[in-house]
Coordinates of C-alpha atoms in Angstrom, one line a residue:
Chain C
M1 CA 0.0 0.1 0.1
N2 CA 3.2 2.3 0.1
S3 CA 2.9 4.4 -3.1
T4 CA 5.9 6.5 -2.6
G5 CA 8.1 5.0 0.4
N6 CA 7.9 4.3 4.0
Y7 CA 4.9 5.6 5.9
N8 CA 7.0 5.6 9.0
D9 CA 9.1 8.6 7.3
F10 CA 5.8 10.4 6.0
S11 CA 5.3 13.9 6.9
V12 CA 1.8 15.5 7.6
E13 CA 1.7 16.6 3.8
D14 CA 2.9 13.3 2.5
F15 CA -0.1 11.8 4.0
V16 CA -2.3 14.5 3.0
W17 CA -1.5 13.6 -0.8
D18 CA -1.1 9.9 -0.3
E19 CA -3.7 8.2 -2.4
S20 CA -4.2 5.1 0.0
F21 CA -4.5 7.4 2.7
R22 CA -6.7 9.7 1.3
Q23 CA -9.0 7.1 0.1
W24 CA -9.3 5.4 3.5
V25 CA -10.1 8.9 5.0
L26 CA -12.7 10.0 2.4
S27 CA -14.2 6.6 1.2
P28 CA -12.9 3.9 3.3
A29 CA -13.2 0.1 2.3
E30 CA -12.6 -2.9 4.3
D31 CA -9.1 -3.7 3.1
L32 CA -8.1 0.1 3.8
N33 CA -9.4 -0.1 7.4
V34 CA -7.6 -3.1 8.1
F35 CA -4.4 -1.9 7.0
W36 CA -4.5 1.5 8.4
H37 CA -5.8 0.3 11.9
N38 CA -2.9 -2.1 12.0
W39 CA -0.4 0.4 11.0
L40 CA -1.6 2.8 13.6
L41 CA -1.2 0.1 16.3
Q42 CA 2.0 -0.5 15.5
N43 CA 3.0 3.3 15.3
P44 CA 1.1 4.8 18.1
N45 CA 3.5 7.8 18.2
K46 CA 2.1 8.9 14.9
R47 CA -1.5 9.1 16.1
S48 CA -1.2 12.8 16.3
L49 CA 0.4 13.3 12.9
I50 CA -2.4 11.3 11.4
Q51 CA -5.0 13.0 13.1
T52 CA -3.8 16.5 11.8
A53 CA -3.5 14.9 8.4
I54 CA -7.0 13.6 8.6
E55 CA -8.5 16.8 9.5
I56 CA -6.8 18.6 6.7
I57 CA -8.1 15.9 4.1
K58 CA -11.5 16.3 5.4
E59 CA -11.7 19.9 5.6
T60 CA -10.0 20.9 2.1
K61 CA -13.2 20.3 0.3
I62 CA -13.8 21.2 -3.3
K63 CA -16.5 23.5 -3.8
E64 CA -18.8 21.6 -6.3
P65 CA -21.9 22.6 -8.2
E66 CA -25.2 21.7 -7.0
I67 CA -27.3 19.3 -8.5
S68 CA -30.1 16.9 -7.2
D69 CA -30.2 13.4 -7.5
A70 CA -33.8 13.9 -8.9
E71 CA -32.5 16.1 -11.6
I72 CA -29.9 13.6 -12.5
F73 CA -32.7 11.0 -12.7
D74 CA -34.7 13.3 -15.0
I75 CA -32.0 14.0 -17.4
V76 CA -30.9 10.4 -17.6
N77 CA -34.6 9.3 -18.3
S78 CA -35.0 11.8 -21.0
V79 CA -31.9 10.6 -22.8
V80 CA -32.9 6.9 -22.3
D81 CA -36.3 7.9 -23.9
R82 CA -34.5 9.1 -26.9
L83 CA -32.4 6.3 -27.5
D84 CA -34.7 4.6 -29.8
K85 CA -35.1 7.8 -31.8
S86 CA -31.7 8.7 -32.1
G87 CA -29.8 8.0 -35.4
S88 CA -32.8 9.0 -37.4
G89 CA -30.7 11.7 -39.1
E90 CA -31.6 14.7 -36.7
K91 CA -27.9 15.9 -36.4
N92 CA -27.8 17.9 -33.4
G93 CA -30.6 16.2 -31.5
S94 CA -32.7 19.1 -31.6
R95 CA -35.4 17.0 -30.0
L96 CA -33.7 16.4 -26.6
I97 CA -35.0 18.0 -23.6
F98 CA -32.2 20.5 -23.5
T99 CA -31.8 22.7 -20.4
R100 CA -31.0 25.7 -22.7
W101 CA -30.2 26.0 -26.4
Y102 CA -26.6 27.3 -26.4
Y103 CA -25.2 28.8 -29.6
G104 CA -23.0 31.4 -30.8
I105 CA -24.0 34.9 -31.9
A106 CA -22.2 36.4 -34.6
A107 CA -21.1 40.0 -33.8
T108 CA -22.9 40.9 -37.2
L109 CA -26.2 40.0 -35.7
I110 CA -28.4 43.2 -35.2
I111 CA -29.7 43.0 -31.5
A112 CA -32.2 45.6 -30.6
I113 CA -32.2 47.4 -27.3
S114 CA -35.3 46.7 -25.3
V115 CA -36.9 49.7 -24.4
S116 CA -40.9 49.6 -24.1
V117 CA -43.6 48.1 -26.0
F118 CA -46.8 50.1 -26.8
F119 CA -49.7 47.8 -25.7
I120 CA -52.7 48.1 -27.7
N121 CA -56.3 47.0 -26.8
R122 CA -55.4 44.0 -24.8
P123 CA -54.2 44.1 -21.1
V124 CA -51.1 41.8 -20.2
G125 CA -52.0 38.1 -19.7
H126 CA -55.8 38.5 -20.6
I127 CA -55.5 37.2 -24.1
P128 CA -58.3 34.7 -24.8
N129 CA -56.7 31.4 -24.9
N130 CA -58.1 29.1 -27.4
A131 CA -57.0 25.7 -26.2
A132 CA -58.0 24.1 -29.6
H133 CA -55.2 26.2 -31.1
V134 CA -52.1 24.1 -31.7
T135 CA -49.2 26.5 -32.2
D136 CA -45.9 24.7 -32.7
Y137 CA -44.0 24.4 -35.7
K138 CA -44.8 20.9 -36.5
S139 CA -48.4 21.2 -36.2
L140 CA -48.5 24.6 -38.2
V141 CA -46.6 23.1 -40.8
N142 CA -48.9 19.9 -41.0
N143 CA -52.1 21.9 -40.8
S144 CA -51.2 24.6 -43.7
A145 CA -53.4 24.6 -46.7
E146 CA -50.7 25.6 -48.8
D147 CA -47.6 23.6 -50.2
L148 CA -44.6 24.3 -48.1
I149 CA -41.1 24.6 -48.7
E150 CA -38.9 23.7 -45.8
R151 CA -35.6 24.9 -45.3
I152 CA -33.4 23.5 -42.5
N153 CA -30.0 24.6 -41.0
N154 CA -28.2 22.0 -39.0
T155 CA -24.8 23.7 -39.7
S156 CA -23.2 26.2 -37.8
A157 CA -23.0 28.7 -40.1
P158 CA -26.1 31.0 -40.7
L159 CA -27.8 30.2 -44.1
V160 CA -29.3 32.9 -46.3
I161 CA -32.5 32.2 -47.9
N162 CA -33.8 34.3 -50.7
L163 CA -37.6 34.3 -50.8
T164 CA -39.3 35.2 -54.1
D165 CA -40.9 38.4 -53.1
G166 CA -37.5 39.9 -52.6
S167 CA -37.3 39.5 -48.8
T168 CA -34.2 37.5 -47.2
V169 CA -34.1 35.3 -44.2
T170 CA -31.0 34.6 -42.6
L171 CA -31.6 31.4 -40.7
Y172 CA -29.4 30.5 -37.8
K173 CA -27.8 27.2 -36.3
N174 CA -30.5 24.4 -35.6
S175 CA -33.2 26.4 -37.0
K176 CA -35.8 25.6 -39.7
I177 CA -38.4 27.7 -41.5
S178 CA -41.5 26.7 -43.8
Y179 CA -42.9 28.9 -46.3
S180 CA -45.4 28.6 -49.2
A181 CA -44.0 27.3 -52.4
S182 CA -45.6 30.1 -54.4
F183 CA -44.5 32.7 -51.8
S184 CA -44.5 35.7 -54.1
R185 CA -48.1 34.8 -55.3
V186 CA -49.9 34.3 -52.1
E187 CA -52.2 36.7 -50.5
K188 CA -50.4 36.8 -47.2
R189 CA -46.7 36.0 -46.7
K190 CA -46.6 33.4 -44.2
V191 CA -43.2 31.9 -42.6
Y192 CA -43.2 29.4 -40.0
L193 CA -40.1 29.5 -37.8
S194 CA -38.6 27.0 -35.3
G195 CA -35.2 28.5 -34.2
E196 CA -33.8 31.8 -34.8
A197 CA -33.7 33.9 -37.8
V198 CA -33.1 37.5 -39.1
F199 CA -35.7 38.9 -41.6
E200 CA -35.2 41.4 -44.2
V201 CA -38.6 42.0 -45.7
A202 CA -39.3 43.3 -49.0
K203 CA -42.0 46.0 -48.8
N204 CA -45.3 45.0 -50.1
K205 CA -48.2 47.2 -49.4
G206 CA -51.1 44.6 -50.2
K207 CA -49.1 41.5 -48.6
P208 CA -48.3 41.6 -45.0
F209 CA -45.4 39.5 -44.0
L210 CA -46.1 37.3 -41.0
V211 CA -43.9 35.1 -38.8
Y212 CA -45.4 32.3 -36.8
A213 CA -43.2 31.2 -34.1
N214 CA -44.2 28.9 -31.2
G215 CA -47.4 30.8 -30.3
L216 CA -46.4 34.2 -31.6
V217 CA -47.1 35.9 -34.9
T218 CA -45.2 38.8 -35.9
K219 CA -46.0 40.9 -38.5
V220 CA -43.9 43.0 -40.5
I221 CA -44.8 46.5 -41.5
G222 CA -40.9 47.8 -41.5
T223 CA -38.0 46.2 -42.6
K224 CA -35.5 44.2 -40.5
F225 CA -36.0 42.1 -37.3
K226 CA -35.0 39.1 -35.6
V227 CA -37.5 36.3 -34.0
R228 CA -36.1 33.6 -31.7
C229 CA -38.0 30.5 -30.6
Y230 CA -36.5 27.2 -30.1
E231 CA -38.6 24.2 -30.3
N232 CA -38.4 23.1 -26.8
E233 CA -38.0 26.7 -25.4
D234 CA -41.1 28.2 -23.9
K235 CA -40.2 31.7 -24.9
V236 CA -40.5 33.7 -28.0
T237 CA -38.3 36.7 -28.4
V238 CA -38.8 39.3 -31.0
D239 CA -36.1 42.2 -31.5
V240 CA -36.8 45.0 -34.0
S241 CA -33.8 46.6 -35.5
S242 CA -35.6 48.8 -38.0
G243 CA -39.1 49.4 -38.9
I244 CA -42.3 48.1 -37.1
V245 CA -43.6 45.1 -36.4
A246 CA -46.9 44.0 -34.7
V247 CA -47.0 40.9 -32.6
A248 CA -50.0 38.7 -31.3
S249 CA -50.5 35.6 -29.7
M250 CA -51.6 32.8 -31.8
K251 CA -54.0 31.8 -29.2
D252 CA -55.8 35.1 -29.7
K253 CA -59.3 33.8 -30.9
N254 CA -59.5 37.1 -33.0
L255 CA -56.3 36.4 -34.6
K256 CA -57.4 36.7 -38.1
E257 CA -58.8 40.4 -37.2
T258 CA -56.0 41.4 -34.9
I259 CA -53.2 40.9 -37.1
E260 CA -53.8 39.2 -40.3
D261 CA -56.4 42.0 -41.2
N262 CA -54.9 44.8 -39.8
K263 CA -57.6 45.5 -37.3
G264 CA -55.6 46.3 -34.3
G265 CA -55.6 44.5 -30.9
N266 CA -51.9 43.5 -31.3
I267 CA -48.8 44.7 -29.7
I268 CA -46.9 47.3 -31.9
L269 CA -43.1 46.9 -31.6
T270 CA -41.0 50.0 -33.0
R271 CA -37.3 50.1 -33.6
N272 CA -35.5 49.1 -30.5
Q273 CA -38.2 47.5 -28.8
K274 CA -38.5 43.9 -27.7
V275 CA -41.4 41.6 -26.5
N276 CA -41.0 38.2 -24.8
Y277 CA -43.8 35.7 -25.1
T278 CA -44.2 32.7 -23.1
S279 CA -46.2 30.2 -24.8
S280 CA -47.3 27.9 -21.9
S281 CA -48.7 30.7 -19.9
N282 CA -49.6 32.6 -23.1
N283 CA -48.1 35.5 -21.5
L284 CA -46.6 38.6 -23.3
E285 CA -44.1 40.7 -21.4
T286 CA -44.7 44.2 -22.0
L287 CA -44.8 47.5 -20.5
V288 CA -48.2 49.3 -20.4
V289 CA -48.2 52.6 -21.6
D290 CA -50.1 55.5 -19.3
E291 CA -53.0 56.6 -21.6
P292 CA -52.5 60.3 -22.3
V293 CA -55.5 62.2 -21.2
L294 CA -54.4 65.6 -22.1
I295 CA -56.6 67.4 -24.3
N296 CA -55.4 71.1 -25.3
V297 CA -58.5 73.2 -25.7
E298 CA -56.7 76.0 -27.6
E299 CA -55.4 75.0 -30.9
A300 CA -51.6 75.5 -31.1
D301 CA -50.1 76.8 -34.2
Y302 CA -50.3 73.9 -36.8
K303 CA -48.6 76.1 -39.3
F304 CA -45.6 74.3 -40.4
K305 CA -42.4 75.4 -42.4
E306 CA -39.7 73.0 -43.0
T307 CA -40.6 71.5 -39.7
P308 CA -39.0 68.0 -38.7
V309 CA -41.6 65.4 -39.0
E310 CA -40.8 64.4 -35.4
T311 CA -42.2 67.9 -34.3
V312 CA -45.2 67.7 -36.4
F313 CA -46.2 64.4 -34.8
K314 CA -45.4 65.6 -31.3
M315 CA -47.6 68.4 -31.7
I316 CA -50.6 66.1 -32.8
E317 CA -49.7 63.9 -29.8
D318 CA -49.8 66.7 -27.3
G319 CA -52.8 68.6 -28.9
Y320 CA -55.1 65.5 -29.2
G321 CA -53.6 63.3 -26.5
I322 CA -53.0 60.6 -29.0
T323 CA -49.8 58.7 -29.4
V324 CA -48.3 58.5 -32.6
I325 CA -46.3 55.6 -33.6
F326 CA -43.8 56.0 -36.2
D327 CA -40.5 54.7 -37.3
R328 CA -38.3 57.7 -36.3
E329 CA -35.3 56.4 -38.2
M330 CA -37.0 56.2 -41.5
L331 CA -38.8 59.6 -41.2
S332 CA -36.0 61.5 -39.4
K333 CA -34.9 63.4 -42.4
H334 CA -38.3 64.6 -43.7
K335 CA -39.8 68.1 -43.2
I336 CA -43.3 69.2 -43.4
T337 CA -44.2 72.4 -44.9
A338 CA -47.9 72.9 -44.6
N339 CA -50.8 75.0 -43.1
L340 CA -52.8 72.6 -41.1
K341 CA -54.5 75.3 -39.0
N342 CA -58.3 74.5 -38.2
K343 CA -58.3 71.2 -39.8
T344 CA -59.5 68.2 -38.0
M345 CA -57.1 65.6 -36.6
Y346 CA -57.8 63.3 -39.4
Q347 CA -57.5 65.8 -42.1
K348 CA -54.1 66.9 -40.4
L349 CA -53.1 63.2 -40.4
D350 CA -54.3 62.8 -44.1
A351 CA -52.2 65.7 -45.3
I352 CA -49.1 64.9 -43.3
C353 CA -49.1 61.2 -44.6
K354 CA -49.6 62.4 -48.2
A355 CA -46.8 64.5 -47.8
L356 CA -44.6 61.5 -46.6
D357 CA -46.0 58.9 -48.8
V358 CA -47.3 56.9 -45.8
H359 CA -50.5 55.8 -44.6
Y360 CA -51.9 55.5 -41.1
E361 CA -54.2 53.6 -39.0
I362 CA -56.0 54.3 -35.8
S363 CA -56.0 51.4 -33.1
D364 CA -57.8 52.0 -30.0
G365 CA -56.8 55.6 -29.5
K366 CA -53.4 55.3 -30.9
V367 CA -52.2 56.4 -34.4
I368 CA -49.8 54.2 -36.2
I369 CA -47.9 55.2 -39.3
Y370 CA -47.1 52.6 -41.9
N371 CA -44.8 52.6 -44.9
K372 CA -46.9 52.1 -48.2
Chain H
M1 CA -15.6 11.4 -3.5
N2 CA -15.9 9.0 -6.4
F3 CA -13.1 6.7 -6.3
L4 CA -14.4 4.0 -8.6
A5 CA -11.3 2.0 -8.0
N6 CA -13.4 -0.7 -6.1
S7 CA -16.1 -0.8 -8.6
F8 CA -13.7 -1.1 -11.4
E9 CA -14.5 -4.5 -12.5
S10 CA -18.3 -3.9 -12.8
E11 CA -17.7 -0.6 -14.7
E12 CA -15.8 -2.5 -17.4
S13 CA -18.9 -4.9 -17.9
L14 CA -21.1 -2.0 -17.8
W15 CA -19.4 -0.4 -20.8
R16 CA -19.0 -3.5 -22.6
N17 CA -22.7 -4.5 -22.2
M18 CA -23.7 -0.8 -23.2
L19 CA -21.6 -1.2 -26.4
Q20 CA -23.6 -4.2 -27.1
G21 CA -26.6 -2.2 -27.0
E22 CA -27.9 -2.7 -23.7
K23 CA -30.1 0.0 -22.6
K24 CA -30.1 -0.9 -18.8
A25 CA -26.0 -0.6 -18.9
F26 CA -26.3 2.6 -20.7
E27 CA -28.8 4.0 -17.9
R28 CA -26.5 2.5 -15.2
L29 CA -23.4 4.1 -16.8
M30 CA -25.0 7.6 -17.4
I31 CA -26.2 7.7 -13.6
L32 CA -22.8 6.6 -12.4
H33 CA -20.9 9.1 -14.3
F34 CA -23.2 12.2 -14.3
K35 CA -22.2 13.8 -11.2
P36 CA -18.4 13.4 -11.6
L37 CA -18.6 14.9 -15.2
F38 CA -21.0 17.6 -14.1
N39 CA -18.4 18.7 -11.4
Y40 CA -15.7 18.6 -13.8
G41 CA -17.4 20.4 -16.6
C42 CA -18.4 23.1 -14.2
K43 CA -14.9 23.8 -13.3
F44 CA -14.5 25.1 -17.0
T45 CA -17.6 27.4 -17.1
S46 CA -20.1 28.8 -14.8
D47 CA -22.7 27.9 -17.4
A48 CA -24.3 24.8 -15.6
D49 CA -26.8 24.3 -18.2
L50 CA -24.3 24.1 -20.9
V51 CA -22.5 21.5 -19.1
K52 CA -25.8 19.5 -18.5
D53 CA -26.4 20.0 -22.3
C54 CA -22.9 18.9 -23.1
I55 CA -23.1 15.5 -21.0
Q56 CA -26.7 14.7 -22.6
E57 CA -25.2 15.1 -26.2
L58 CA -21.9 13.1 -25.3
F59 CA -24.0 10.0 -24.0
L60 CA -26.3 10.2 -27.0
L61 CA -23.5 10.4 -29.3
I62 CA -21.7 7.3 -27.4
W63 CA -25.0 5.4 -27.9
E64 CA -25.2 6.2 -31.6
R65 CA -21.7 5.3 -32.3
R66 CA -21.4 2.4 -29.7
E67 CA -20.5 -0.2 -32.5
K68 CA -17.4 1.7 -33.4
L69 CA -16.0 2.2 -29.9
H70 CA -13.4 0.2 -28.1
T71 CA -14.3 -2.1 -25.4
E72 CA -11.1 -1.9 -23.7
V73 CA -10.9 1.8 -22.5
S74 CA -11.2 3.4 -19.3
P75 CA -14.8 4.6 -19.3
K76 CA -14.3 7.1 -17.1
A77 CA -11.4 8.7 -19.1
Y78 CA -13.1 8.3 -22.2
L79 CA -16.0 10.3 -21.0
M80 CA -14.2 12.9 -19.4
A81 CA -11.9 13.4 -22.3
S82 CA -14.8 13.8 -24.7
L83 CA -16.8 15.9 -22.4
R84 CA -13.5 18.3 -22.0
R85 CA -13.2 18.3 -25.7
S86 CA -16.7 19.2 -26.6
L87 CA -16.9 21.8 -23.8
H88 CA -13.8 23.6 -25.0
R89 CA -15.1 23.8 -28.6
K90 CA -18.4 25.1 -27.4
L91 CA -17.0 27.7 -25.3
K92 CA -14.5 28.7 -28.0
S93 CA -17.0 29.4 -30.5
N94 CA -19.1 31.3 -28.2
N95 CA -16.2 33.6 -27.2
P96 CA -15.2 35.2 -30.7
L97 CA -11.8 36.6 -29.1
F98 CA -10.5 33.1 -28.8
K99 CA -11.7 31.7 -32.0
Y100 CA -8.2 31.9 -33.5
S101 CA -6.2 31.1 -30.5
N102 CA -4.6 27.5 -29.9
I103 CA -3.9 28.5 -26.2
D104 CA -5.9 26.0 -24.3
E105 CA -5.6 27.9 -21.2
S106 CA -7.2 31.0 -22.5
V107 CA -10.2 29.4 -23.6
S108 CA -11.5 28.8 -20.1
D109 CA -10.0 29.3 -16.6
F110 CA -10.1 26.1 -14.3
Q111 CA -12.1 27.2 -11.6
L112 CA -11.0 25.2 -8.6
E113 CA -12.1 26.5 -5.3
I114 CA -11.3 24.8 -2.0
S115 CA -13.7 25.9 0.8
I116 CA -12.5 25.3 4.4
E117 CA -14.7 25.0 7.4
V118 CA -12.3 26.4 9.8
R119 CA -14.5 26.0 12.8
L120 CA -14.7 22.4 12.2
I121 CA -11.0 21.8 12.4
Q122 CA -10.0 21.2 16.1
K123 CA -6.2 21.6 15.7
E124 CA -4.8 25.1 15.1
L125 CA -2.0 23.2 13.0
S126 CA -4.7 21.7 11.0
R127 CA -6.3 25.0 10.4
N128 CA -3.2 27.0 9.5
I129 CA -2.1 23.9 7.1
A130 CA -5.2 23.7 5.4
T131 CA -5.8 27.5 5.0
Q132 CA -2.3 27.7 3.5
L133 CA -3.0 24.7 1.2
A134 CA -6.0 26.2 0.0
E135 CA -4.0 29.6 -1.0
N136 CA -1.4 27.5 -2.6
I137 CA -4.0 25.5 -4.8
A138 CA -5.5 28.8 -6.0
L139 CA -2.2 29.9 -7.1
L140 CA -1.7 27.1 -9.3
P141 CA -1.4 27.5 -12.9
Q142 CA -4.6 26.3 -14.8
R143 CA -3.3 23.0 -16.0
Q144 CA -1.7 22.0 -12.9
K145 CA -5.0 22.7 -10.8
E146 CA -6.7 20.3 -13.3
V147 CA -4.2 17.6 -12.8
V148 CA -4.4 18.0 -8.9
Y149 CA -8.2 17.9 -9.4
L150 CA -8.5 15.0 -11.4
K151 CA -5.8 12.9 -9.4
F152 CA -7.1 13.7 -5.9
Y153 CA -10.5 14.4 -6.4
H154 CA -11.6 12.0 -8.9
G155 CA -8.9 9.4 -8.1
M156 CA -7.9 8.9 -11.6
T157 CA -4.5 7.3 -12.7
R158 CA -1.8 9.2 -14.4
N159 CA -2.8 7.2 -17.6
E160 CA -6.4 8.3 -17.2
I161 CA -5.5 12.0 -16.7
A162 CA -3.2 11.9 -19.8
E163 CA -6.0 10.6 -21.8
T164 CA -8.5 13.3 -20.4
M165 CA -6.0 16.3 -21.0
Q166 CA -4.6 14.8 -24.2
I167 CA -1.1 15.2 -22.8
S168 CA 1.6 12.4 -22.3
Q169 CA 1.7 10.6 -19.1
Q170 CA 5.4 12.1 -18.4
T171 CA 3.7 15.6 -18.5
V172 CA 1.2 14.6 -15.9
S173 CA 3.9 13.4 -13.5
N174 CA 5.8 16.5 -14.2
M175 CA 2.9 18.6 -13.4
L176 CA 1.9 16.6 -10.4
Q177 CA 5.4 16.8 -8.9
T178 CA 5.6 20.7 -9.3
A179 CA 2.2 21.2 -8.1
L180 CA 2.8 19.3 -4.9
Q181 CA 6.0 21.3 -4.3
K182 CA 4.1 24.4 -4.8
M183 CA 1.3 23.4 -2.4
R184 CA 3.9 22.2 0.2
G185 CA 6.2 24.8 -0.2
E186 CA 4.8 27.2 2.2
L187 CA 4.8 24.8 5.0
Q188 CA 8.2 25.9 6.2
G189 CA 6.9 29.3 6.4
L190 CA 4.4 28.6 9.1
F191 CA 7.3 28.0 11.8
L192 CA 8.4 31.4 11.1
K193 CA 5.2 32.8 12.3
G194 CA 5.9 31.1 15.4
I195 CA 3.0 28.7 15.5
S196 CA 3.6 25.7 18.0
I197 CA 4.1 22.5 16.3
D198 CA 3.9 19.0 18.0
P199 CA 7.4 17.7 18.5
D200 CA 6.5 14.7 16.7
V201 CA 5.3 16.5 13.6
K202 CA 8.3 18.8 13.9
K203 CA 10.6 15.9 13.7
Q204 CA 8.8 14.4 10.6
M205 CA 9.1 17.7 8.9
G206 CA 12.8 17.4 9.3
I207 CA 12.8 20.6 11.6

């Protein structure tokens, strides 16, 4: 049992780092017990030394991470369950119950800074829950009436997909999308997503671009945004880098009206805004805006000359107590020259939008400016 | 502590049975090795979820490739080596700064922390030595820390450590020796602090 020499000559530290001695102290077995008890009997003068060494060994514990036996069993069980299904060609095992999907984010990805979200019509968490709705990728794809093309990215490099309407989808690792085989000819441009992708949408006034991801629908009004939802994640995240998107839960009973038909009742995200949606609880994380109630009695001077758009909209907001949502970046350079005094709010809006070549919609007390 | 020396026999047969497609053996193997692998993996990153994911991936992969695996390997070393490799790969790819670096150390610190329950230590001498030891170990270079950890806290042989870290057995020995020297080096200093030592112990220390 001597590894490096005679135990009689051992110092404290020699014992501390002796394999056999350590094993006896930490996880004793029959044969070790016998050996060491005998040795101590034969060397009673070493008792103190040994005691020191034992104490040191016992108390120099490594800090190990916590994990319960229950959790280990759960994980093992989930893997064992998948044993049959592995080898089916699913490269990265995307069907496992991963605790989290981990991947690298390239520096070129545009990640929006989350600020606030304007909430329209529906209070948080009160989205009507239609239990019959199945909202996961697979079901949506299977239930689609149209012929779909599916693109899968199992590689670690992002995959750029050009859609026939001129839009581009950059599909990230372990992600897949499905879209109509005749994408440029359908009434509504629908894309089903599992995973993560950045969308650059070609403008098309008549045809909204809709992304369906794990219970959340994102409609594009602007140009560039990212959707993230992985198959076994409960969460969906939408980041907007430019333009405006409207999001709604698929479980919304009036989904068709809410988002597909532009009737409002959805959440509008403008540039640098973010919404988090949790499928299981059908919960959209938003900040509720205080409804402005201030209404000016006197009409302010609505005579504009080379006035920045931002100022114009601000005056309308202040004057009518109605929020105007517009893409600041897109309209930042524009100026308005017009005399809008004594016109109704709608007339003012009409005139402004005509000048900017945009159009607006009213959604429950807010004005939303859309690209044409 | 997970010294598998006593169950070495059964572990080998578990491995062999798993290779032949026995799911029960696979399950046993995974249960047996999960915690040690998890403990080890968490030394390279604080992202516990990443480590759990890697371990799951690892076992699935082993099952898929079981017909191509060797029967006569140390399962522990094979598993630890594979985990180390896949973790490093993932950590590297997630940290663009290190994408082009070949330096092992730069990818991830080996986070070894010794916690001492000072009040549980009766003897003042033991307390002092233990505290000093903890400090010394913290000051060890990354790979020496790793070698010490694998040997003394996982009970791995020189051969197994070599396979896990992809280095030669000689390097393992050298690193261990250096590390031990460093860990014990400060013991002499304790005497200068005027701490009373058991005369027997003094004699053992050659003082």
